Coordinates of C-alpha atoms in Angstrom, one line a residue:
M18 CA 71.6 31.8 164.4
I19 CA 74.1 31.2 161.7
K20 CA 71.7 32.3 159.0
A21 CA 70.8 35.4 161.0
H22 CA 74.6 36.2 161.4
N23 CA 75.2 35.7 157.7
K24 CA 72.3 38.0 156.9
N25 CA 73.7 40.7 159.2
R26 CA 77.2 40.2 157.6
L27 CA 75.7 40.5 154.1
F28 CA 73.8 43.6 155.1
K29 CA 77.0 45.2 156.4
I30 CA 78.9 44.3 153.2
I31 CA 76.1 45.9 151.1
I32 CA 76.1 49.1 153.3
V33 CA 80.0 49.4 153.0
S34 CA 79.9 48.8 149.3
F35 CA 77.2 51.4 148.8
L36 CA 79.1 54.0 150.9
S37 CA 82.3 53.2 148.9
F38 CA 80.3 53.7 145.7
L39 CA 79.0 57.1 147.0
M40 CA 82.6 58.1 147.9
V41 CA 83.9 57.2 144.5
F42 CA 81.0 58.9 142.8
S43 CA 81.5 62.0 144.9
L44 CA 85.2 62.1 144.0
A45 CA 84.5 61.7 140.4
A46 CA 81.9 64.5 140.6
C47 CA 84.4 66.7 142.2
S48 CA 87.0 65.8 139.6
N49 CA 84.5 66.5 136.8
G50 CA 83.6 69.7 138.5
N51 CA 87.2 70.8 138.4
A52 CA 87.4 69.9 134.8
S53 CA 84.2 71.7 134.1
H54 CA 85.7 74.7 136.0
K55 CA 88.8 74.7 133.7
S56 CA 86.7 74.4 130.6
R57 CA 84.7 77.5 131.7
T58 CA 87.9 79.6 131.4
I59 CA 88.1 81.4 128.1
K60 CA 91.5 82.7 127.1
I61 CA 91.8 86.0 125.2
I62 CA 94.9 87.6 123.7
G63 CA 95.2 91.2 122.7
F64 CA 97.5 94.2 122.3
Y65 CA 95.6 96.5 124.6
D66 CA 96.9 96.8 128.2
H67 CA 95.3 98.8 131.0
E68 CA 92.4 100.0 128.9
M69 CA 91.1 96.5 128.7
K70 CA 90.1 96.5 132.4
P71 CA 86.7 98.3 132.1
V72 CA 86.0 96.5 128.8
L73 CA 86.6 93.1 130.4
K74 CA 84.5 94.1 133.4
A75 CA 81.6 94.8 131.1
V76 CA 82.1 91.4 129.3
R77 CA 82.2 89.5 132.6
K78 CA 79.0 91.3 133.7
N79 CA 77.3 90.1 130.6
L80 CA 78.5 86.5 131.2
H81 CA 76.8 86.4 134.6
G82 CA 79.5 84.2 136.1
K83 CA 79.0 81.4 133.6
Y84 CA 82.5 81.7 132.1
K85 CA 85.8 83.0 133.4
I86 CA 88.1 85.1 131.3
E87 CA 91.9 84.9 131.2
Y88 CA 93.4 87.9 129.3
T89 CA 96.9 88.0 128.0
Y90 CA 98.5 91.3 126.9
V91 CA 101.2 91.2 124.2
P92 CA 102.8 94.5 123.0
L93 CA 101.9 95.4 119.5
S94 CA 105.5 95.2 118.3
Q95 CA 105.5 91.5 119.1
F96 CA 101.8 90.7 118.8
N97 CA 101.5 89.4 115.2
N98 CA 104.5 87.1 115.6
V99 CA 103.2 85.7 118.9
V100 CA 99.7 85.1 117.6
N101 CA 100.7 83.6 114.3
T102 CA 103.2 81.2 115.9
Q103 CA 100.5 80.0 118.3
L104 CA 97.8 79.6 115.7
A105 CA 100.1 77.9 113.2
S106 CA 100.9 75.2 115.9
G107 CA 97.2 74.5 116.2
S108 CA 96.9 76.0 119.7
G109 CA 96.4 79.7 120.6
P110 CA 93.7 81.4 122.7
D111 CA 90.0 81.0 122.3
I112 CA 89.4 84.7 121.5
L113 CA 91.7 87.0 119.5
L114 CA 91.7 90.8 119.6
V115 CA 93.5 91.9 116.5
G116 CA 94.0 95.2 114.5
S117 CA 94.7 95.6 110.8
S118 CA 96.1 92.1 110.6
F119 CA 92.7 90.5 111.1
P120 CA 92.1 90.0 107.3
A121 CA 95.3 87.8 107.3
L122 CA 93.8 85.6 110.0
I123 CA 90.7 85.2 107.9
R124 CA 92.7 84.2 104.8
S125 CA 94.7 81.7 106.9
K126 CA 91.4 80.2 108.2
Y127 CA 92.4 80.8 111.8
V128 CA 89.1 82.5 112.8
A129 CA 85.6 81.1 112.7
D130 CA 82.8 82.3 110.4
I131 CA 80.1 84.0 112.5
S132 CA 78.0 85.4 109.6
N133 CA 74.8 83.9 110.8
E134 CA 74.9 85.5 114.3
K135 CA 71.9 87.8 114.8
Y136 CA 73.8 90.2 117.0
L137 CA 75.8 91.3 114.0
N138 CA 72.7 93.2 112.8
N139 CA 73.3 95.7 115.7
F140 CA 76.4 97.2 113.9
N141 CA 76.9 99.5 110.9
S142 CA 78.4 97.7 107.9
A143 CA 81.6 100.0 108.1
G144 CA 82.5 98.2 111.3
F145 CA 83.1 95.0 109.5
T146 CA 85.7 96.4 107.1
L147 CA 88.5 94.3 108.6
A148 CA 86.2 91.4 109.5
K149 CA 84.9 90.3 106.0
D150 CA 86.3 88.1 103.4
K151 CA 85.8 88.6 99.6
N152 CA 82.5 86.7 99.8
D153 CA 81.2 89.1 102.5
K154 CA 81.3 86.4 105.2
I155 CA 81.9 87.9 108.6
Y156 CA 84.5 86.6 111.1
G157 CA 84.6 89.2 113.9
V158 CA 83.0 91.8 116.0
P159 CA 84.2 95.4 115.8
T160 CA 85.5 97.3 118.9
Y161 CA 85.5 101.1 118.6
G162 CA 86.4 103.4 115.7
W163 CA 89.4 105.6 115.4
F164 CA 89.6 108.7 113.2
S165 CA 91.9 111.6 112.4
G166 CA 91.3 115.1 111.1
I167 CA 93.0 118.5 111.2
W168 CA 93.6 120.3 114.5
Y169 CA 93.7 124.1 114.2
N170 CA 94.7 127.0 116.5
K171 CA 91.5 129.0 116.9
D172 CA 93.3 132.1 118.1
I173 CA 95.6 132.2 115.1
F174 CA 92.7 131.8 112.8
A175 CA 90.8 134.6 114.5
K176 CA 93.8 136.9 114.5
Y177 CA 94.1 136.7 110.7
H178 CA 90.4 136.6 110.1
L179 CA 90.5 133.1 108.6
K180 CA 87.5 130.8 108.2
V181 CA 87.8 127.1 108.6
P182 CA 88.3 125.7 105.1
S183 CA 85.5 123.5 103.7
T184 CA 87.3 122.7 100.4
F185 CA 90.9 121.9 99.4
K186 CA 91.0 125.2 97.4
D187 CA 90.0 127.1 100.6
Y188 CA 92.6 125.1 102.5
L189 CA 95.4 126.2 100.1
S190 CA 94.2 129.8 100.3
V191 CA 94.3 129.7 104.2
C192 CA 97.8 128.2 104.0
K193 CA 98.9 131.0 101.6
K194 CA 97.6 133.7 103.9
L195 CA 99.3 132.2 107.0
K196 CA 102.6 131.8 105.2
S197 CA 102.5 135.4 104.0
A198 CA 101.9 136.5 107.6
G199 CA 105.0 134.6 108.7
I200 CA 103.1 131.7 110.3
T201 CA 103.9 128.1 109.5
P202 CA 100.6 126.8 108.2
L203 CA 101.0 123.1 108.8
A204 CA 103.3 121.1 111.1
F205 CA 104.3 117.9 109.4
G206 CA 106.6 115.4 111.2
L207 CA 107.5 113.0 108.4
S208 CA 110.5 111.1 109.9
D209 CA 108.5 108.6 111.9
G210 CA 104.8 109.5 112.0
D211 CA 101.7 108.9 109.9
I212 CA 101.0 112.6 109.3
G213 CA 102.0 112.6 105.6
L214 CA 100.1 109.3 105.0
H215 CA 97.0 110.8 106.7
A216 CA 97.3 114.1 104.7
W217 CA 97.4 112.2 101.4
L218 CA 94.6 109.7 102.1
G219 CA 92.5 112.3 103.9
Y220 CA 92.4 114.4 100.8
L221 CA 91.7 111.4 98.5
Q222 CA 88.9 110.2 100.8
N223 CA 87.0 113.4 100.3
S224 CA 87.9 114.2 96.7
Y225 CA 88.1 110.8 95.1
Y226 CA 86.4 108.0 97.0
M227 CA 83.2 109.8 97.9
D228 CA 82.5 110.6 94.3
S229 CA 81.6 107.1 93.2
S230 CA 81.3 103.6 94.7
S231 CA 83.4 102.4 91.8
N232 CA 86.4 104.1 93.3
V233 CA 86.1 102.0 96.4
Q234 CA 85.8 98.9 94.1
N235 CA 89.1 99.9 92.5
D236 CA 90.7 99.6 96.0
Q237 CA 89.3 96.0 96.2
K238 CA 90.7 95.3 92.7
F239 CA 94.1 96.7 93.8
A240 CA 94.1 94.4 96.8
Y241 CA 93.9 91.4 94.4
G242 CA 96.3 92.8 91.8
K243 CA 93.6 93.7 89.2
A244 CA 94.1 97.5 89.4
K245 CA 97.1 99.9 89.9
L246 CA 97.2 102.9 92.2
S247 CA 99.3 104.6 89.5
H248 CA 96.2 104.5 87.3
Y249 CA 93.2 105.3 89.4
L250 CA 94.8 107.5 92.1
L251 CA 97.1 109.5 89.7
K252 CA 94.8 112.5 89.1
G253 CA 93.8 112.8 92.8
T254 CA 97.4 112.6 94.0
E255 CA 98.5 115.2 91.5
Q256 CA 95.9 117.6 92.8
W257 CA 96.9 116.9 96.4
D258 CA 100.6 117.4 95.5
Q259 CA 99.9 121.1 95.4
I260 CA 100.6 121.4 99.1
I261 CA 104.2 120.2 98.4
K262 CA 104.6 122.4 95.3
D263 CA 103.5 125.4 97.4
G264 CA 105.9 124.5 100.2
Y265 CA 103.4 123.6 102.9
M266 CA 104.9 120.1 103.1
S267 CA 108.6 120.5 102.6
K268 CA 112.0 118.7 102.6
E269 CA 112.8 120.2 106.0
M270 CA 109.9 118.4 107.5
V271 CA 111.3 115.0 106.6
G272 CA 113.7 115.5 109.4
L273 CA 111.0 116.3 111.9
S274 CA 109.4 113.6 114.1
A275 CA 105.7 113.5 114.8
S276 CA 106.3 114.6 118.4
Q277 CA 108.4 117.6 117.2
A278 CA 105.6 118.6 114.9
L279 CA 103.0 118.3 117.6
N280 CA 105.2 120.5 119.9
K281 CA 105.3 123.2 117.2
F282 CA 101.6 123.2 117.1
M283 CA 101.1 123.2 120.9
T284 CA 103.5 126.1 121.3
G285 CA 101.7 128.2 118.6
K286 CA 104.5 128.0 116.1
S287 CA 102.2 126.4 113.5
A288 CA 98.5 127.0 112.8
M289 CA 97.4 123.4 112.0
Y290 CA 98.4 119.8 112.8
L291 CA 97.1 116.5 111.4
S292 CA 96.2 114.0 114.1
G293 CA 93.4 112.3 116.0
P294 CA 92.0 112.0 119.5
W295 CA 95.2 110.3 120.8
D296 CA 96.7 113.8 121.0
Y297 CA 93.7 115.4 122.7
A298 CA 95.0 115.1 126.3
N299 CA 98.4 116.7 125.4
L300 CA 96.6 119.5 123.5
K301 CA 94.4 120.3 126.5
K302 CA 97.5 120.4 128.7
S303 CA 99.1 122.9 126.4
K304 CA 96.4 125.4 127.1
I305 CA 96.1 126.5 123.4
N306 CA 92.6 127.3 122.0
F307 CA 92.1 124.5 119.5
A308 CA 89.5 122.5 117.6
M309 CA 89.3 119.9 114.8
F310 CA 87.8 120.1 111.3
P311 CA 87.6 117.3 108.7
Y312 CA 90.1 116.9 105.9
P313 CA 88.9 119.2 103.1
G314 CA 88.3 117.9 99.6
T315 CA 86.9 119.0 96.3
H316 CA 83.3 119.3 97.7
A317 CA 82.0 121.4 100.5
Q318 CA 78.7 119.6 101.0
T319 CA 79.9 116.3 102.6
H320 CA 83.1 115.3 104.4
Y321 CA 84.6 112.0 105.3
L322 CA 87.0 111.4 108.1
L323 CA 90.0 109.1 107.8
G324 CA 89.5 106.2 110.2
G325 CA 88.1 102.7 110.7
P326 CA 87.8 99.9 113.2
A327 CA 90.6 100.1 115.8
A328 CA 90.5 96.3 116.3
T329 CA 88.3 93.3 115.7
V330 CA 87.4 90.4 118.1
G331 CA 87.3 87.0 116.6
M332 CA 87.1 83.3 117.7
N333 CA 89.8 80.8 117.2
R334 CA 88.4 78.2 114.7
K335 CA 90.1 75.5 116.7
T336 CA 88.9 76.6 120.1
K337 CA 88.3 73.6 122.5
N338 CA 85.4 75.5 124.1
R339 CA 83.1 76.5 121.3
A340 CA 80.1 77.3 123.5
G341 CA 82.1 79.4 125.9
S342 CA 83.9 81.3 123.1
E343 CA 80.6 82.0 121.4
A344 CA 79.2 83.4 124.6
V345 CA 82.2 85.7 125.1
L346 CA 82.1 86.9 121.5
K347 CA 78.4 87.6 121.9
A348 CA 79.2 89.6 125.1
F349 CA 81.7 91.7 123.1
A350 CA 78.8 92.6 120.7
T351 CA 76.6 94.0 123.5
K352 CA 75.8 97.7 123.9
D353 CA 77.4 97.8 127.3
V354 CA 80.7 96.5 126.2
Q355 CA 80.7 98.7 123.1
D356 CA 80.0 101.7 125.3
A357 CA 82.9 100.7 127.5
W358 CA 85.3 100.7 124.5
V359 CA 84.3 104.3 123.7
K360 CA 84.6 105.5 127.2
V361 CA 88.1 104.2 127.7
N362 CA 89.2 105.7 124.4
P363 CA 88.2 109.4 124.6
G364 CA 87.3 110.9 121.2
S365 CA 86.5 107.5 119.7
F366 CA 83.2 106.4 118.3
S367 CA 81.1 103.2 118.1
Y368 CA 79.8 101.2 115.1
Y369 CA 76.9 100.0 117.3
K370 CA 73.8 101.4 115.7
G371 CA 72.2 104.3 117.5
M372 CA 75.2 104.9 119.8
K373 CA 76.1 108.6 119.2
A374 CA 79.6 110.0 119.7
S375 CA 79.8 111.9 123.0
L376 CA 82.6 114.3 122.4
P377 CA 84.1 117.5 123.9
K378 CA 83.4 120.9 122.2
E379 CA 86.7 120.8 120.3
Y380 CA 85.1 118.1 118.0
N381 CA 81.9 120.1 117.2
L382 CA 82.9 120.5 113.5
V383 CA 83.3 116.7 113.0
K384 CA 80.4 115.4 115.1
S385 CA 77.9 115.2 112.2
T386 CA 80.5 113.3 110.1
L387 CA 81.1 110.8 112.9
N388 CA 77.4 110.3 113.8
S389 CA 76.6 109.7 110.1
G390 CA 79.3 107.0 109.9
R391 CA 81.3 108.7 107.2
V392 CA 84.6 107.3 108.5
T393 CA 86.8 105.0 106.4
V394 CA 90.3 104.4 105.2
A395 CA 91.8 102.9 102.1
W396 CA 94.4 100.7 103.8
D397 CA 91.7 98.6 105.5
R398 CA 90.4 97.7 102.0
W399 CA 93.9 97.0 100.7
G400 CA 94.7 94.8 103.7
V401 CA 92.2 92.1 102.7
N402 CA 94.9 90.5 100.5
M403 CA 98.2 91.9 101.8
P404 CA 99.9 92.8 105.0
A405 CA 98.8 96.5 105.3
E406 CA 101.5 97.5 107.7
T407 CA 104.2 96.5 105.2
L408 CA 102.6 98.6 102.4
L409 CA 102.1 101.6 104.7
T410 CA 105.8 101.6 105.6
T411 CA 106.6 101.8 101.9
I412 CA 104.1 104.6 101.4
K413 CA 105.5 106.7 104.3
K414 CA 109.1 106.4 103.0
N415 CA 107.9 107.4 99.5
I416 CA 106.0 110.4 100.9
Q417 CA 109.3 111.5 102.4
S418 CA 110.8 111.4 98.9
L419 CA 107.8 113.1 97.4
A420 CA 108.0 115.9 100.0
S421 CA 111.7 116.2 99.1
Q422 CA 110.6 116.5 95.5
S423 CA 113.2 113.8 94.6
I424 CA 110.5 111.7 92.9
T425 CA 107.4 112.5 90.9
V426 CA 103.8 111.7 91.8
K427 CA 103.7 109.0 89.1
Q428 CA 106.9 107.4 90.5
F429 CA 105.5 107.6 94.0
L430 CA 102.4 105.6 93.0
Q431 CA 104.5 103.2 90.9
N432 CA 106.7 102.4 93.9
I433 CA 103.7 101.5 95.9
D434 CA 102.3 99.3 93.1
E435 CA 105.6 97.4 92.9
K436 CA 105.7 96.8 96.6
A437 CA 102.1 95.6 96.5
D438 CA 103.0 93.1 93.8
Q439 CA 105.7 91.7 96.0
I440 CA 103.6 91.2 99.2
R441 CA 100.2 90.1 98.1
Y442 CA 99.1 86.8 99.5
K443 CA 99.5 83.9 97.1

């Protein structure tokens, strides 16, 4: 009886111990499940706000619930400081959505090399302008492309029997005829906008860069201090300066803001305005009859538009969830997500191969240029070895001086060279 009792007691102890083990194991599993749940959350930081909703929706759809996304919006004015502070401390988000400062992240070794990813083959090479280092290694996925051209008032052109100019010579001729008729040819707001900058580089893109690949290589040399703008851009800038000599960009326009210049165009007080799709909605509301044509250059056969990748998506090199971050980055590279970028930014285009720009009729004269991928800008090439925003601020101030005719073309370029020497990365 004693032995039987002991056996029963031993059996109960074994059962209780086993149940306790199961309870502990279950709690541990729950705990691990929670940890796993946390590790499935991928943090993204970017400077886009409401327009990210449809993009992130498409990303989540591609992830099939495997990972969660936590997106943090930071205004562009604060963005670079916030991101650099976080990354310098060794923390920061898993995924970074960055604009023209992306090359600086590459140089600082904050973003991971993704050169071997097969999904990169789906993009045109121009999309990686901000995402490559000097050895052509790739560190990010392009989003959508921005571009700018010249809006013109179709009714004014029709009234004075003017054709859309296909060369810079034609452009000057159109401006002369408009001025003779008492119409302001071009609305330039130089006090705070990029209009003067776009006018200068838009002409150079068509008249200088498209002539030879060596010209683009000079930009790369300039970025690393091995070439001077005052040498290789002098002739082209002197040709472009004719719009200032003829008074189409004048001292009076230095006091105008971009919004004031836009208003002059929308109210029919000027015939042309340099801008991009970001002004399209306002132009439609104005009820004027308008359209866009590419920046004219020396040649009529082929045109380039000024533009480039609006932003690049990269992965934090020190992410604590490599697998999840790689999955999210791959999702950003899918056709569905690239299509979402374009749809939420009307008038933009995609670097995804085979994805054609779907644009309103006002863009008919630039569609072939967009669809052929002839969209680029010099400051993306300069930015690989210097903070591009700082250099552009200097350029815009000096364009004001150039428009006022208080400096020469050579001084204009020399001032930019001097600033570049000060701000290049060591």
